[in-house]
Short mmCIF file of C-alpha atoms and ligand atoms in Angstrom, two decimals:
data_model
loop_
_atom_site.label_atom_id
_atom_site.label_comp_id
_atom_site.label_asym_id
_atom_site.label_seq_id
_atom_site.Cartn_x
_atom_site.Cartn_y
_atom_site.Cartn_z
CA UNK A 1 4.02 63.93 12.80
CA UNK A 2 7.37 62.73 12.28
CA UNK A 3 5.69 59.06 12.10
CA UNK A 4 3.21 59.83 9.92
CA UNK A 5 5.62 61.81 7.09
CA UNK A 6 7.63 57.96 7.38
CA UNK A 7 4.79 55.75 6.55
CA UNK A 8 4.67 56.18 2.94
CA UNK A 9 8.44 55.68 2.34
CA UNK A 10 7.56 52.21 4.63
CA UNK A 11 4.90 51.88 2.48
CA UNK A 12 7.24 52.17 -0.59
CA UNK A 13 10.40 49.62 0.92
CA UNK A 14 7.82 47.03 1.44
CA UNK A 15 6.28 47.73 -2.09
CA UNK A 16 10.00 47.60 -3.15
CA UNK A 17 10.83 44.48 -1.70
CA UNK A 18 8.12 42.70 -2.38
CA UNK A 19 8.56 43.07 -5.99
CA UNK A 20 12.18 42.21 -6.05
CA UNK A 21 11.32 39.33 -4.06
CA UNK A 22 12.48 36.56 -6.61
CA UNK A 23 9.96 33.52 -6.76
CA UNK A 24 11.37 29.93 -6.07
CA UNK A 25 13.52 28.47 -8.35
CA UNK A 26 11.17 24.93 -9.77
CA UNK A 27 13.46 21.64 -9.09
CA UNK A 28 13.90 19.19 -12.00
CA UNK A 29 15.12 16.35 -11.95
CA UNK A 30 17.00 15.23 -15.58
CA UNK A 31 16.36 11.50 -16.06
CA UNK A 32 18.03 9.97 -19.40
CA UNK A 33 16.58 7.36 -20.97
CA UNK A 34 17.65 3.96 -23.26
CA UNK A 35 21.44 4.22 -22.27
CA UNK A 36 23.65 3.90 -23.80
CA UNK A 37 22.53 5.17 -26.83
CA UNK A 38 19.04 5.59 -27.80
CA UNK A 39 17.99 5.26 -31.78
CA UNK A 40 21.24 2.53 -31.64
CA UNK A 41 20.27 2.04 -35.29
CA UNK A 42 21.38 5.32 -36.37
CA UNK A 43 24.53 4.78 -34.10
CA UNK A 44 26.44 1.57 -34.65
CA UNK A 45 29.83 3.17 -34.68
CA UNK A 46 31.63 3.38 -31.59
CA UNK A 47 33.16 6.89 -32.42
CA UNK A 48 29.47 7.90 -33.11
CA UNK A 49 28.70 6.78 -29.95
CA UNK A 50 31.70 7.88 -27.47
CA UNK A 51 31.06 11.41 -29.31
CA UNK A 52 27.14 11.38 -28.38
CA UNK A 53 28.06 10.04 -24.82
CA UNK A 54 30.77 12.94 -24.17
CA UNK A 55 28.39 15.69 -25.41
CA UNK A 56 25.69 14.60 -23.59
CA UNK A 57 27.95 14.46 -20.16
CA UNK A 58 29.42 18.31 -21.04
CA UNK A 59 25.95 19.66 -20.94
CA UNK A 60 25.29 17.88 -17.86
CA UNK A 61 28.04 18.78 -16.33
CA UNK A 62 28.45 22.22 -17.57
CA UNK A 63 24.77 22.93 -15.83
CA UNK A 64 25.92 21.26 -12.31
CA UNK A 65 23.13 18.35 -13.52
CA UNK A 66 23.27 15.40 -11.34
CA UNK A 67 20.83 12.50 -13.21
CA UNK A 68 19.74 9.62 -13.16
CA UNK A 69 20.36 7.47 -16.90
CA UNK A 70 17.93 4.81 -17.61
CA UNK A 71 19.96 1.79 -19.21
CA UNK A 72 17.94 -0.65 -21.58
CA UNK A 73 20.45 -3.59 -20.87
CA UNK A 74 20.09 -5.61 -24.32
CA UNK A 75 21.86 -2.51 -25.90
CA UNK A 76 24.96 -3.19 -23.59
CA UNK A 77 26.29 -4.78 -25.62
CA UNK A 78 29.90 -4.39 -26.14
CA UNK A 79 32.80 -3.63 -23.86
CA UNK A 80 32.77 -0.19 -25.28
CA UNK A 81 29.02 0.35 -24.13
CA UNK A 82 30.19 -0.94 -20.29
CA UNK A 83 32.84 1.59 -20.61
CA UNK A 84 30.19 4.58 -21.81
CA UNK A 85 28.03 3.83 -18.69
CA UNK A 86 31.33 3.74 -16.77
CA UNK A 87 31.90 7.48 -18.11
CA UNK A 88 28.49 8.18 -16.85
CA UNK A 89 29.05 6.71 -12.76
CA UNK A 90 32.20 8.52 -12.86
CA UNK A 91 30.62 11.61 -13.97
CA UNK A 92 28.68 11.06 -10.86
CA UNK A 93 25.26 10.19 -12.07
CA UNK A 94 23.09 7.31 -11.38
CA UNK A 95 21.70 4.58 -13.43
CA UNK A 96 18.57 2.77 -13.06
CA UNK A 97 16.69 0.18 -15.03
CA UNK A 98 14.86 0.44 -18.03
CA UNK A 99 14.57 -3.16 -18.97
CA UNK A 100 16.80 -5.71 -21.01
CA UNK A 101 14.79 -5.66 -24.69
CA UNK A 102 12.52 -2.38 -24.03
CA UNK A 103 9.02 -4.26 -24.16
CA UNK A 104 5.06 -2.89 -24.30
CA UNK A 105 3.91 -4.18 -21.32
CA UNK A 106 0.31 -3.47 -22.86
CA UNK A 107 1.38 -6.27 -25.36
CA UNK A 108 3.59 -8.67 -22.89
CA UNK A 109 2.15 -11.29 -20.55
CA UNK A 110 3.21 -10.69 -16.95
CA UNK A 111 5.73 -13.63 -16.52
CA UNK A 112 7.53 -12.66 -19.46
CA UNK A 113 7.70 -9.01 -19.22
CA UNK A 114 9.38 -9.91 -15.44
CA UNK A 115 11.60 -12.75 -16.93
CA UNK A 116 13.05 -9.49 -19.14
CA UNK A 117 13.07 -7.12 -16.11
CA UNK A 118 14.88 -9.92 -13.86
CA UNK A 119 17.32 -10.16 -16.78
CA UNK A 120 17.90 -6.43 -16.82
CA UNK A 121 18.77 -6.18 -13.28
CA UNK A 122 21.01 -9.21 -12.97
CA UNK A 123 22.80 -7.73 -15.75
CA UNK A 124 22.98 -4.26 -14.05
CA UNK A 125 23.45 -5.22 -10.43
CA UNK A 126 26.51 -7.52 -11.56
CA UNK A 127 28.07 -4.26 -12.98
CA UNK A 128 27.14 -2.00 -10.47
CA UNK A 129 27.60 -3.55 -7.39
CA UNK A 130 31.05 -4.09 -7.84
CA UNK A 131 31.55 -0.36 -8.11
CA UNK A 132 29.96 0.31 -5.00
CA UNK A 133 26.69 1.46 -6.75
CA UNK A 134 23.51 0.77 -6.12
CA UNK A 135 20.26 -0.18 -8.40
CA UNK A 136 17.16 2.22 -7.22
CA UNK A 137 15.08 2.67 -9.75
CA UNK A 138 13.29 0.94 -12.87
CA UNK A 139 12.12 3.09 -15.99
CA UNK A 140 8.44 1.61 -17.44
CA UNK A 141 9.39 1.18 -21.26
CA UNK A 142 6.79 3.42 -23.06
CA UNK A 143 6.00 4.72 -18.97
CA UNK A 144 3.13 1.70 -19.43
CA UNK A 145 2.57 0.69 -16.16
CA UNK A 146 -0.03 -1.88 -16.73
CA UNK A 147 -3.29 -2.13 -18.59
CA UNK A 148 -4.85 -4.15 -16.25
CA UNK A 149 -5.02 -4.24 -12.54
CA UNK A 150 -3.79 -7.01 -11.58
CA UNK A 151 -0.82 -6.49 -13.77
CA UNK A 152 -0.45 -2.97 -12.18
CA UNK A 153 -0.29 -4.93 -8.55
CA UNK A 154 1.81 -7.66 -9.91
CA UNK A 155 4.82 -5.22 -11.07
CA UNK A 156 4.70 -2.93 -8.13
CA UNK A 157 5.16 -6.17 -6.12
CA UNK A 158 7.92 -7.14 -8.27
CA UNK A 159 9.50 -3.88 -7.60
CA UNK A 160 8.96 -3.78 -3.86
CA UNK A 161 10.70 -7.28 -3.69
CA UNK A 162 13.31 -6.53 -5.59
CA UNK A 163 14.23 -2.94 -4.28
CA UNK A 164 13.21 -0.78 -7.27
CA UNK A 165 11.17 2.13 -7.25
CA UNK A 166 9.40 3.26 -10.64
CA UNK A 167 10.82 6.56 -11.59
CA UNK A 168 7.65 8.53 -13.02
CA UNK A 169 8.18 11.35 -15.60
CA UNK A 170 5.91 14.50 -15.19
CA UNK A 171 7.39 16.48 -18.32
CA UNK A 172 6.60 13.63 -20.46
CA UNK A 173 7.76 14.70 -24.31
CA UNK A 174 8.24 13.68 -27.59
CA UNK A 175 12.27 14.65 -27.96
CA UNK A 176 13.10 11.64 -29.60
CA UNK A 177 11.65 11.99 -32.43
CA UNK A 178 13.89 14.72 -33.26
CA UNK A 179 16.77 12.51 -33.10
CA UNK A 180 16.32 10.87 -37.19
CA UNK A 181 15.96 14.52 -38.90
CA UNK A 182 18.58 16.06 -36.64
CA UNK A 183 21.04 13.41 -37.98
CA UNK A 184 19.87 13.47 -41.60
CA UNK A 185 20.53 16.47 -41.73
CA UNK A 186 24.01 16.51 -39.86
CA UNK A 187 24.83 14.07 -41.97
CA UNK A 188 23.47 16.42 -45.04
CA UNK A 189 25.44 19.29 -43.78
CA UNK A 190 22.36 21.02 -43.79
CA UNK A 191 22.66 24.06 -41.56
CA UNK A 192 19.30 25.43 -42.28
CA UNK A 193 17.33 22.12 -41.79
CA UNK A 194 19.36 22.08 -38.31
CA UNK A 195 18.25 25.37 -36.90
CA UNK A 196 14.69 24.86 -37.71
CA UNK A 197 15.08 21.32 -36.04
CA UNK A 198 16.59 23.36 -33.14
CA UNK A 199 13.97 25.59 -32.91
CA UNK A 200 11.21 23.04 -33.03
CA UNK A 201 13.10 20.84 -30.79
CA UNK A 202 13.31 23.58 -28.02
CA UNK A 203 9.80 25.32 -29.04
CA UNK A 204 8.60 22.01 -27.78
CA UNK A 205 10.30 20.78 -24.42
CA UNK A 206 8.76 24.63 -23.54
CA UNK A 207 5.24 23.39 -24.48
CA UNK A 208 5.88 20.34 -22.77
CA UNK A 209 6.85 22.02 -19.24
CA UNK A 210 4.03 24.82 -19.68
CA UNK A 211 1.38 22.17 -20.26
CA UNK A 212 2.73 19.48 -17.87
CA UNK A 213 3.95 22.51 -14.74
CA UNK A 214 0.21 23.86 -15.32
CA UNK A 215 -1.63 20.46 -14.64
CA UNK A 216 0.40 19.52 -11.76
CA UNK A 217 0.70 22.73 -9.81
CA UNK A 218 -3.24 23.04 -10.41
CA UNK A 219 -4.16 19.93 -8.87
CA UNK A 220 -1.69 20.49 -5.72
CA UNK A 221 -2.07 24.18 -5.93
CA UNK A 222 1.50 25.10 -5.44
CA UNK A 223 4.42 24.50 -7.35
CA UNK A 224 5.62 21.22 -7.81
CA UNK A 225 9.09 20.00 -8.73
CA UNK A 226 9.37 18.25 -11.58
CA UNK A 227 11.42 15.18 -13.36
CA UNK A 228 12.08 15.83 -17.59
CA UNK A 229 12.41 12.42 -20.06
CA UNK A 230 15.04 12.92 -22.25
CA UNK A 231 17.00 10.65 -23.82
CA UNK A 232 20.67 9.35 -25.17
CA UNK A 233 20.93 11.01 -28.16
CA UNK A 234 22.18 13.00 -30.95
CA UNK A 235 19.99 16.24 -30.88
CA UNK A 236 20.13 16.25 -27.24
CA UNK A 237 24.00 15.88 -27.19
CA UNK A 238 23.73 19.25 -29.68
CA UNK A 239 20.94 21.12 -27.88
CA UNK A 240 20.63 19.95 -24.36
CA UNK A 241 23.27 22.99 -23.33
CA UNK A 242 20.52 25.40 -24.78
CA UNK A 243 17.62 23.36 -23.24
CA UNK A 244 19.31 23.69 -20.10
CA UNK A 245 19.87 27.39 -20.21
CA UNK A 246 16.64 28.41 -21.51
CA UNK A 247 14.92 26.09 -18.58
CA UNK A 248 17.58 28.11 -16.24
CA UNK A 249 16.45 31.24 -18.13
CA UNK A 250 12.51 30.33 -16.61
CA UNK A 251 12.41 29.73 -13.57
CA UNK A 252 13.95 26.24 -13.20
CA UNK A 253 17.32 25.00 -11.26
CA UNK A 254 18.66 21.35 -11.44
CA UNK A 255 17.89 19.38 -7.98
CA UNK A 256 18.56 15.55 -7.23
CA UNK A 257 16.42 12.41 -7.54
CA UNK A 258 16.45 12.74 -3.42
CA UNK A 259 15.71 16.15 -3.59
CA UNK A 260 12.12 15.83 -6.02
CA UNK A 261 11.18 12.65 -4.87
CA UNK A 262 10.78 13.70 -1.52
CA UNK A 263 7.81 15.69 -2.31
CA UNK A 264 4.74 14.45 -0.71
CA UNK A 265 3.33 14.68 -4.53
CA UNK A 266 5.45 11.40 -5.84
CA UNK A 267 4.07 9.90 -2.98
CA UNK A 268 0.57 10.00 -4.35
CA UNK A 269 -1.71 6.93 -4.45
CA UNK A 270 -2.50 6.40 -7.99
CA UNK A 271 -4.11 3.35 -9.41
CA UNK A 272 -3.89 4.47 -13.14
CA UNK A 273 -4.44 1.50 -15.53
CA UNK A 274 -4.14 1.89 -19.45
CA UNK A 275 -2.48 0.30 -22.89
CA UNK A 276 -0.59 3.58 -22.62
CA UNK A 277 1.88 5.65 -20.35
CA UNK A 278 1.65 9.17 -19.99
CA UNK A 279 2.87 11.86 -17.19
CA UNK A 280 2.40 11.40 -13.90
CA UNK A 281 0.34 14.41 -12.96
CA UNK A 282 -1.87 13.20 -15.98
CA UNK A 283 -2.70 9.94 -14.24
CA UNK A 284 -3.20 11.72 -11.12
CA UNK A 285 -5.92 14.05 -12.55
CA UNK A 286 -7.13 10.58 -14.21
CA UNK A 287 -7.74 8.88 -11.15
CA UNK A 288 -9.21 12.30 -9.49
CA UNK A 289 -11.26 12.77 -12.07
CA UNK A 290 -12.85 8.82 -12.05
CA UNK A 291 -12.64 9.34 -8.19
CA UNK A 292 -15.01 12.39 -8.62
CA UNK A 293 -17.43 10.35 -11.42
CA UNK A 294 -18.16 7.57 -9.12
CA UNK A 295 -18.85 10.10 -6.37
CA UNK A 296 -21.02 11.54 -8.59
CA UNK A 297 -22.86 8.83 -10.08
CA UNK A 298 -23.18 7.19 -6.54
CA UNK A 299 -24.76 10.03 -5.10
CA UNK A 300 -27.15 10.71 -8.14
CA UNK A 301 -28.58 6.81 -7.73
CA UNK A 302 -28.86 7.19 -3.87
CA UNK A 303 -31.03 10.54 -4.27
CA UNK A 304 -33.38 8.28 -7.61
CA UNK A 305 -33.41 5.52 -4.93
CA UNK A 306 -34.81 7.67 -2.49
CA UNK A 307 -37.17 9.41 -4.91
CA UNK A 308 -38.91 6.10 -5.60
CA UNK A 309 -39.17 5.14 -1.37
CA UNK A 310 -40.67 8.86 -1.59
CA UNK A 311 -43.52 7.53 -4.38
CA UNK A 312 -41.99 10.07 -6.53
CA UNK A 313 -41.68 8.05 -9.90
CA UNK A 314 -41.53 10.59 -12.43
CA UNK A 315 -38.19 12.14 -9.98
CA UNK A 316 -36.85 8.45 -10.16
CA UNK A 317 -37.04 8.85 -14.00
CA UNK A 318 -35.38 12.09 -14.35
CA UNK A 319 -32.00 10.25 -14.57
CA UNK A 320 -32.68 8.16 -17.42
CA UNK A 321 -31.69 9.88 -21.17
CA UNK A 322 -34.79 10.43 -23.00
CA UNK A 323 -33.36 7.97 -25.54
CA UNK A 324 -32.92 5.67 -22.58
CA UNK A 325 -33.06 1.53 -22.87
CA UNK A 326 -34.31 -0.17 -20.00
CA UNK A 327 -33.81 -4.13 -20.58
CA UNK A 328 -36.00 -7.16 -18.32
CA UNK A 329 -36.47 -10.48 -18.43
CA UNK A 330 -40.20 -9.16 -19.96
CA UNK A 331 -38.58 -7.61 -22.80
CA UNK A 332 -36.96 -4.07 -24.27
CA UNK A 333 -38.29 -0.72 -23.04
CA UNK A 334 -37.26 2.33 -25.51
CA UNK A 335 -37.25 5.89 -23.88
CA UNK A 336 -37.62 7.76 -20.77
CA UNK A 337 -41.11 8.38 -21.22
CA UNK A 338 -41.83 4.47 -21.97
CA UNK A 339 -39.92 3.51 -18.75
CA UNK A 340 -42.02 5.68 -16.57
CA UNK A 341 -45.09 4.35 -18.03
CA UNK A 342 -43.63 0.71 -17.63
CA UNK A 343 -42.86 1.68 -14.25
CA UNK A 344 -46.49 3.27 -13.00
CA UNK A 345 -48.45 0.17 -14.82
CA UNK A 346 -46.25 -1.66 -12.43
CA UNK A 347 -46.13 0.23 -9.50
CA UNK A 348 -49.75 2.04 -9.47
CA UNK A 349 -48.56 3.52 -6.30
CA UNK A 350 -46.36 4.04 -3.11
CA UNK A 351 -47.43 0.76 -1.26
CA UNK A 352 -46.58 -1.65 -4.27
CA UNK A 353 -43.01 0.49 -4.66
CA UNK A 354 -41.84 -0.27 -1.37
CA UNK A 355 -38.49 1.51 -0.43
CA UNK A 356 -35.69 0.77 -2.70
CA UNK A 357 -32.43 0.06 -1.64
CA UNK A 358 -29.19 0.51 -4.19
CA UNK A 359 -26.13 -1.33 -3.28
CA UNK A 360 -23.30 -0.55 -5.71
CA UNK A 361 -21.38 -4.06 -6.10
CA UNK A 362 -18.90 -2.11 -9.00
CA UNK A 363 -18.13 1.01 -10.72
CA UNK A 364 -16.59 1.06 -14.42
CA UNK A 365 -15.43 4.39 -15.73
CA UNK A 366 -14.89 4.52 -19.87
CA UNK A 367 -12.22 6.41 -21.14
CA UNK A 368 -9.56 6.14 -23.82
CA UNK A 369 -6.37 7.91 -25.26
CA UNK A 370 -6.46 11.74 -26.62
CA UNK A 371 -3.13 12.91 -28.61
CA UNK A 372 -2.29 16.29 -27.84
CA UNK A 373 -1.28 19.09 -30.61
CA UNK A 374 2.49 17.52 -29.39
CA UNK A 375 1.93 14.53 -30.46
CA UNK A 376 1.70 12.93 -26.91
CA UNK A 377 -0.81 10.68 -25.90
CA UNK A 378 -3.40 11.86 -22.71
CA UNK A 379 -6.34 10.41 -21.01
CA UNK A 380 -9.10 11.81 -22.67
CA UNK A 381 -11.99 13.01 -20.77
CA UNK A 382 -14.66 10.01 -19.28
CA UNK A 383 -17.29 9.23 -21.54
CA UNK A 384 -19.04 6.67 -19.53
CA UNK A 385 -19.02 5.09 -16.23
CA UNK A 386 -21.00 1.48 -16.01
CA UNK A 387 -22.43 0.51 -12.62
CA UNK A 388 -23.46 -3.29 -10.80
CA UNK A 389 -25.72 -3.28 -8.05
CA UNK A 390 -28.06 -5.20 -6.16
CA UNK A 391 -31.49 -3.21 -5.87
CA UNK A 392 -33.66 -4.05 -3.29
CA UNK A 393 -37.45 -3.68 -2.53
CA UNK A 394 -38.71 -3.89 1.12
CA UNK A 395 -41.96 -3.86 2.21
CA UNK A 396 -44.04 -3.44 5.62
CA UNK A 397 -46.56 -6.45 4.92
CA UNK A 398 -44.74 -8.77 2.59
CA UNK A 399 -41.05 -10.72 2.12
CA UNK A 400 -38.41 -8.44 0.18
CA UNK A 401 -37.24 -8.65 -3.77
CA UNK A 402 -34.48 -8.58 -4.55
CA UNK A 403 -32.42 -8.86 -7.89
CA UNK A 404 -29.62 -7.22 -9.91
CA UNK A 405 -28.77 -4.48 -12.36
CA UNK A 406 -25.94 -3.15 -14.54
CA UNK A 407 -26.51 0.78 -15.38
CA UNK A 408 -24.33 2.49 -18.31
CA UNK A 409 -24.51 6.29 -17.65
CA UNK A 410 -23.39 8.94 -20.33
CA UNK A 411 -23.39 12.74 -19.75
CA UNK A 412 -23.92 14.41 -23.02
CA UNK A 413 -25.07 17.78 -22.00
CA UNK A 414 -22.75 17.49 -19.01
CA UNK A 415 -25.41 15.69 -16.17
CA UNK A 416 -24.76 12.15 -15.62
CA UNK A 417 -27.91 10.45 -17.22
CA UNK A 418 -28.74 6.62 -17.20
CA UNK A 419 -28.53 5.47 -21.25
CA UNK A 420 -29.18 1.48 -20.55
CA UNK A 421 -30.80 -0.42 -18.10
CA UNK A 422 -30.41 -4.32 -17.33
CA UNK A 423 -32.27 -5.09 -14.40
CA UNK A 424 -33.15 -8.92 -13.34
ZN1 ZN B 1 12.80 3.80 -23.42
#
């Protein structure tokens, strides 16, 4: 009885606790990029730029912030810029490389874009290593890792060799490009221009972590940690203390490039080749999402391939678009309809089909660049995926054929469907 008259205040301390029970605190890591100072155009003055540097460190320090700044050595290039990355090793923060002249390298050659890296961290490592630092990490200008594959392979080695790691961003942003109206209108005195440029400027580093937390704790399905671009200037030098509160304010505390990167999630493979760089939990749903296309495609030709050993022709041609365009060395054949009559003049029936074999030689999935209402610049979704293979056609009384084909499939209403046809 006694028990029983107990259970519902148990009941309630459980309930009790349970909903007091705080949720973990997200890590992020605060990476700072085109040290010294970024927009240098708008900055030549040294007092302009000492003043930046020391706002920037308050915030940082005033939140307990240990990061990691990003130094783009061509802008080093005064002894007054060695001593503002001085005032940022003292300050106890790290800095990594982000290049000598900041290049594309969608629109640089390999050798070159290396020679500039190689400059970079000569340059660096002859400053650092004398105070005991060392150089970790390398900063993609424009987080464009490569639009090609062997490019891709060719700077990771580069890396590797040289001791670098390639610090992604997952909040990827736009926050410089509230550095030019912030100072026009410093520079205008215009207090009402300012606090609208505040509010924007903070409205969107929020978007930017909803959006980017979102995509990455969806595809690990847990919370991730996270690492924020910013970078060395003006407006953040004015607003980071209020970025850093308001993140503090939801959820977030300040952890160590250690710390994050010893997720399991940095340590994903990701093969993510474009003219562009984005965040990294974008390129990871990327490559998922051409992983899961090819997987898709590949087991949609293996079931046609084993309609037509079946006989079933008119199953084989259920993959082809009705607007289908099936190319041999006999001529053009418009239509899904047209192919399957092509096909029964020239297979009347199961003995002259033979059993088909499909063996996929390469996959090509076809996307490009979608802009988000932020301005920043996402895979979009895959609008094609092209496919080489070698078909061939065995028989119980006669020698195989054998030849190849190159497949473009589409998926308008959402099913993968065959568009074009090149066999030989
Ligand atoms: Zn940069």
């Amino acid at each position: 009885m006694r028990i029983t008259r107990l259970l519902p205040v148990f009941a309630l301390v459980c309930f009790v606790s349970d909903a007091v029970s705080a949720p973990q605190l997200r890590p992020v890591l605060i990476t700072i990029d085109d040290l010294p100072i970024a927009s240098g155009s708008l900055h030549s003055e040294q007092v302009d730029r000492e003043r930046i540097t020391t706002g920037l460190l308050a915030a940082l320090r005033k939140h307990g912030i240990e990061a990691v700044g990003l130094v783009t050595w061509e802008k080093v290039a005064q002894d007054s810029d060695f001593r503002l990355l001085e005032k940022w090793l003292s300050d106890g923060h790290e800095l990594g490389n982000h290049s000598y002249a900041h290049p594309d390298y969608a629109k640089t050659a390999q050798e070159p874009y290396i020679a500039d890296l190689e400059k970079a961290w000569a340059g660096l490592m002859a400053f650092l290593e004398p105070r005991g630092r060392s150089l970790r990490f390398f900063r993609f200008p424009f987080l464009c890792e490569g639009e090609t594959e062997a490019k891709l392979t060719a700077m990771r080695e580069y890396l590797a060799r040289t001791g670098q790691r390639s610090l992604p961003v997952t909040i990827d942003n736009q926050d410089w490009s509230f550095e030019e109206p912030w100072v026009t209108a410093v520079r205008a005195g215009d207090r009402k221009a300012l606090d609208e440029i505040r509010d924007d400027y903070l409205a969107a580093l929020r978007l930017a972590f909803r959006h980017h937390e979102e995509r990455g704790d969806d595809l690990f399905g847990r919370q991730l940690p996270q690492i924020l671009l910013l970078h060395s200037n003006e407006v953040g030098a004015s607003l980071w203390d209020d970025l850093f509160t308001s993140l503090e304010q939801t959820g977030h505390r300040f952890a160590t490039a250690d710390e994050v990167l010893a997720d399991p999630a940095f340590s994903e493979k990701c093969e993510f080749v474009a003219p562009f760089g984005c965040g990294l939990w974008d390129r990871i749903r990327q490559a998922h999402k051409e992983d899961q296309a090819k997987a898709d495609v590949a087991a949609l030709l293996k079931a046609q391939a084993e309609a037509w050993s079946a006989g079933d022709l008119a199953k084989f041609c259920e993959v082809y678009a009705d607007d289908a365009v099936f190319v041999s060395p006999s001529g053009v054949t418009r239509g899904r309809q047209e192919v399957l009559d092509r096909y029964r003049r020239r297979y009347p029936d199961a003995r002259a089909m033979g059993k088909l074999r499909l063996d996929i030689i390469e996959m090509r999935p076809a996307w490009g660049i979608e802009v988000t209402p932020l301005l920043d610049a996402v895979p979009s979704r895959i609008h094609a995926l092209s496919v080489v293979a070698r078909w061939t056609l065995s028989y119980p009384d006669k020698d195989p054929a054998t030849g190849l084909t190159l497949l473009v499939l589409q998926r308008p209403a959402g099913t993968w469907k065959i568009v074009q046809d090149a066999s030989m």
